[in-house]
PDB file of C-alpha atoms in Angstrom:
ATOM      1  CA  MET A   3      38.447  86.619 135.400  1.00  0.00           C
ATOM      2  CA  PHE A   4      39.515  83.093 136.264  1.00  0.00           C
ATOM      3  CA  TYR A   5      42.790  83.869 138.005  1.00  0.00           C
ATOM      4  CA  ARG A   6      44.873  86.938 138.846  1.00  0.00           C
ATOM      5  CA  SER A   7      48.302  87.191 140.452  1.00  0.00           C
ATOM      6  CA  PRO A   8      51.476  89.242 139.960  1.00  0.00           C
ATOM      7  CA  GLN A   9      52.792  86.380 137.774  1.00  0.00           C
ATOM      8  CA  VAL A  10      49.808  85.486 135.568  1.00  0.00           C
ATOM      9  CA  THR A  11      46.236  86.516 134.711  1.00  0.00           C
ATOM     10  CA  LEU A  12      43.619  84.285 133.028  1.00  0.00           C
ATOM     11  CA  LEU A  13      40.575  85.991 131.527  1.00  0.00           C
ATOM     12  CA  LYS A  14      37.620  85.023 129.400  1.00  0.00           C
ATOM     13  CA  VAL A  15      37.361  87.918 126.930  1.00  0.00           C
ATOM     14  CA  CYS A  16      34.332  88.626 124.732  1.00  0.00           C
ATOM     15  CA  PHE A  17      34.442  90.975 121.740  1.00  0.00           C
ATOM     16  CA  PRO A  18      30.917  91.886 120.569  1.00  0.00           C
ATOM     17  CA  VAL A  19      29.963  91.610 116.914  1.00  0.00           C
ATOM     18  CA  GLY A  20      31.553  94.500 114.998  1.00  0.00           C
ATOM     19  CA  ARG A  21      33.920  95.509 117.785  1.00  0.00           C
ATOM     20  CA  ARG A  22      37.432  96.631 116.890  1.00  0.00           C
ATOM     21  CA  THR A  23      39.974  97.729 119.482  1.00  0.00           C
ATOM     22  CA  PRO A  24      42.415 100.559 119.092  1.00  0.00           C
ATOM     23  CA  PRO A  25      46.064  99.523 118.771  1.00  0.00           C
ATOM     24  CA  HIS A  26      47.296  98.538 122.235  1.00  0.00           C
ATOM     25  CA  ASN A  27      49.880  96.432 124.019  1.00  0.00           C
ATOM     26  CA  HIS A  28      49.676  94.308 127.140  1.00  0.00           C
ATOM     27  CA  GLY A  29      52.929  95.206 128.867  1.00  0.00           C
ATOM     28  CA  THR A  30      53.798  91.490 128.937  1.00  0.00           C
ATOM     29  CA  TRP A  31      53.504  88.364 126.831  1.00  0.00           C
ATOM     30  CA  ALA A  32      50.027  87.167 125.976  1.00  0.00           C
ATOM     31  CA  THR A  33      48.501  83.964 124.616  1.00  0.00           C
ATOM     32  CA  ILE A  34      44.951  83.685 123.272  1.00  0.00           C
ATOM     33  CA  LEU A  35      42.981  80.476 122.787  1.00  0.00           C
ATOM     34  CA  GLN A  36      39.921  81.215 120.632  1.00  0.00           C
ATOM     35  CA  LEU A  37      36.849  79.500 122.094  1.00  0.00           C
ATOM     36  CA  SER A  38      34.130  80.679 119.694  1.00  0.00           C
ATOM     37  CA  GLY A  39      33.447  83.197 116.965  1.00  0.00           C
ATOM     38  CA  GLU A  40      36.205  84.665 114.810  1.00  0.00           C
ATOM     39  CA  GLU A  41      38.591  87.471 115.563  1.00  0.00           C
ATOM     40  CA  LYS A  42      41.138  89.112 113.325  1.00  0.00           C
ATOM     41  CA  ASN A  43      44.366  90.322 114.907  1.00  0.00           C
ATOM     42  CA  THR A  44      46.430  92.960 113.132  1.00  0.00           C
ATOM     43  CA  LEU A  45      49.898  92.877 114.688  1.00  0.00           C
ATOM     44  CA  TYR A  46      52.358  95.765 114.730  1.00  0.00           C
ATOM     45  CA  GLN A  47      55.987  96.364 115.580  1.00  0.00           C
ATOM     46  CA  ARG A  48      57.356  99.639 116.895  1.00  0.00           C
ATOM     47  CA  GLU A  49      60.129 101.165 114.780  1.00  0.00           C
ATOM     48  CA  ASN A  50      61.663 104.547 115.566  1.00  0.00           C
ATOM     49  CA  GLY A  51      58.690 105.436 117.761  1.00  0.00           C
ATOM     50  CA  LYS A  52      56.105 104.578 115.067  1.00  0.00           C
ATOM     51  CA  LEU A  53      53.929 101.576 114.411  1.00  0.00           C
ATOM     52  CA  ARG A  54      54.556  99.351 111.394  1.00  0.00           C
ATOM     53  CA  LYS A  55      52.103  96.622 110.402  1.00  0.00           C
ATOM     54  CA  ALA A  56      53.828  93.254 110.790  1.00  0.00           C
ATOM     55  CA  ARG A  57      51.111  90.719 109.949  1.00  0.00           C
ATOM     56  CA  GLU A  58      47.499  89.677 110.314  1.00  0.00           C
ATOM     57  CA  MET A  59      46.067  86.524 111.802  1.00  0.00           C
ATOM     58  CA  SER A  60      42.478  85.309 112.007  1.00  0.00           C
ATOM     59  CA  LEU A  61      41.523  83.115 114.933  1.00  0.00           C
ATOM     60  CA  THR A  62      38.672  80.618 114.827  1.00  0.00           C
ATOM     61  CA  ARG A  63      37.682  78.043 117.420  1.00  0.00           C
ATOM     62  CA  GLY A  64      40.758  76.204 118.717  1.00  0.00           C
ATOM     63  CA  ALA A  65      43.327  78.597 117.223  1.00  0.00           C
ATOM     64  CA  ILE A  66      46.101  79.923 119.450  1.00  0.00           C
ATOM     65  CA  LEU A  67      47.980  83.198 119.117  1.00  0.00           C
ATOM     66  CA  SER A  68      51.071  83.882 121.238  1.00  0.00           C
ATOM     67  CA  MET A  69      52.453  87.418 121.380  1.00  0.00           C
ATOM     68  CA  PRO A  70      55.750  88.573 122.885  1.00  0.00           C
ATOM     69  CA  ALA A  71      55.684  91.504 125.300  1.00  0.00           C
ATOM     70  CA  GLU A  72      56.633  94.077 122.651  1.00  0.00           C
ATOM     71  CA  THR A  73      53.639  93.239 120.415  1.00  0.00           C
ATOM     72  CA  VAL A  74      51.032  95.893 119.656  1.00  0.00           C
ATOM     73  CA  HIS A  75      47.778  94.674 118.118  1.00  0.00           C
ATOM     74  CA  VAL A  76      44.233  95.456 117.047  1.00  0.00           C
ATOM     75  CA  VAL A  77      41.461  92.903 117.586  1.00  0.00           C
ATOM     76  CA  GLN A  78      38.316  92.826 115.472  1.00  0.00           C
ATOM     77  CA  CYS A  79      35.313  90.516 115.857  1.00  0.00           C
ATOM     78  CA  ARG A  80      34.702  89.222 112.319  1.00  0.00           C
ATOM     79  CA  SER A  81      31.880  86.777 112.986  1.00  0.00           C
ATOM     80  CA  ASN A  82      28.148  87.279 113.355  1.00  0.00           C
ATOM     81  CA  VAL A  83      28.468  86.028 116.940  1.00  0.00           C
ATOM     82  CA  PRO A  84      30.739  87.433 119.670  1.00  0.00           C
ATOM     83  CA  ALA A  85      34.392  86.371 119.549  1.00  0.00           C
ATOM     84  CA  ILE A  86      35.221  84.697 122.850  1.00  0.00           C
ATOM     85  CA  GLY A  87      38.692  83.648 123.943  1.00  0.00           C
ATOM     86  CA  LEU A  88      40.736  82.535 126.901  1.00  0.00           C
ATOM     87  CA  HIS A  89      43.496  85.124 127.385  1.00  0.00           C
ATOM     88  CA  VAL A  90      46.581  84.351 129.452  1.00  0.00           C
ATOM     89  CA  TYR A  91      48.960  87.176 130.402  1.00  0.00           C
ATOM     90  CA  GLY A  92      52.403  87.010 131.994  1.00  0.00           C
ATOM     91  CA  GLY A  93      51.573  89.215 134.952  1.00  0.00           C
ATOM     92  CA  ASP A  94      48.724  91.150 136.529  1.00  0.00           C
ATOM     93  CA  ILE A  95      47.174  92.661 133.395  1.00  0.00           C
ATOM     94  CA  PHE A  96      45.247  95.161 135.517  1.00  0.00           C
ATOM     95  CA  ALA A  97      48.399  96.542 137.170  1.00  0.00           C
ATOM     96  CA  LEU A  98      50.935  96.534 134.308  1.00  0.00           C
ATOM     97  CA  ALA A  99      51.996  99.719 132.525  1.00  0.00           C
ATOM     98  CA  ARG A 100      50.328  99.575 129.124  1.00  0.00           C
ATOM     99  CA  ARG A 101      50.125 101.719 126.006  1.00  0.00           C
ATOM    100  CA  MET A 102      47.427 102.442 123.430  1.00  0.00           C
ATOM    101  CA  TRP A 103      47.309 104.394 120.187  1.00  0.00           C
ATOM    102  CA  ASN A 104      44.721 106.706 118.692  1.00  0.00           C
ATOM    103  CA  PRO A 105      43.343 104.674 115.745  1.00  0.00           C
ATOM    104  CA  GLU A 106      43.059 107.794 113.560  1.00  0.00           C
ATOM    105  CA  THR A 107      46.366 109.562 114.255  1.00  0.00           C
ATOM    106  CA  LEU A 108      48.461 106.722 115.778  1.00  0.00           C
ATOM    107  CA  GLU A 109      49.428 109.084 118.594  1.00  0.00           C
ATOM    108  CA  GLU A 110      50.665 107.014 121.550  1.00  0.00           C
ATOM    109  CA  HIS A 111      49.047 107.303 124.999  1.00  0.00           C
ATOM    110  CA  ALA A 112      49.288 105.622 128.371  1.00  0.00           C
ATOM    111  CA  LEU A 113      46.387 103.195 128.742  1.00  0.00           C
ATOM    112  CA  ASP A 114      43.357 104.998 130.137  1.00  0.00           C
ATOM    113  CA  TRP A 115      40.135 102.985 130.053  1.00  0.00           C
ATOM    114  CA  ALA A 116      37.803 105.959 129.410  1.00  0.00           C
ATOM    115  CA  LEU A 117      39.931 107.116 126.473  1.00  0.00           C
ATOM    116  CA  TYR A 118      40.364 103.499 125.337  1.00  0.00           C
ATOM    117  CA  GLU A 119      36.599 103.137 125.011  1.00  0.00           C
ATOM    118  CA  LYS A 120      36.387 106.327 122.902  1.00  0.00           C
ATOM    119  CA  PHE A 121      39.195 105.020 120.704  1.00  0.00           C
ATOM    120  CA  ALA A 122      37.434 101.640 120.414  1.00  0.00           C
ATOM    121  CA  GLN A 123      34.224 103.303 119.268  1.00  0.00           C
ATOM    122  CA  THR A 124      36.185 105.224 116.626  1.00  0.00           C
ATOM    123  CA  ALA A 125      38.086 102.084 115.584  1.00  0.00           C
ATOM    124  CA  SER A 126      34.857 100.057 115.313  1.00  0.00           C
ATOM    125  CA  LYS A 127      33.402 102.601 112.874  1.00  0.00           C
ATOM    126  CA  ALA A 128      36.493 102.618 110.642  1.00  0.00           C
ATOM    127  CA  ALA A 129      36.624 100.596 107.428  1.00  0.00           C
ATOM    128  CA  LYS A 130      39.823  98.847 108.543  1.00  0.00           C
ATOM    129  CA  ALA A 131      42.524  98.699 111.209  1.00  0.00           C
ATOM    130  CA  PRO A 132      45.269 101.345 111.079  1.00  0.00           C
ATOM    131  CA  LEU A 133      47.947 100.725 108.421  1.00  0.00           C
ATOM    132  CA  GLU A 134      45.930  97.826 107.027  1.00  0.00           C
ATOM    133  CA  SER A 135      46.066  97.519 103.253  1.00  0.00           C
TER     134      SER A 135
END
């Protein structure tokens, strides 16, 4: 963590090789500057209480991805080295109300880090992100 306040948080985030997150939101806007490695972001919109895949975006060194507060996404490290990025959030990311989804059933849950890690392990073993073609 580089900086944390009620208004903004700056983090250096590292996704290990092969890691895929479960679908999750940040409870605020987020901007990612990719520093090294490659990560694929699968972005979703919520419609009638369900997730719908909106688009995909791969980030390589120097790429920037900005996400509005309502964005839900999955991150996957696609390189043979860890994907490292500078993440900027519009608030205290550790205090904001956040949501996550079971990658197998897409059941929505409040963010709970122990359950998140179980979901991430399941997501990392899957052939693809949820709703990905």
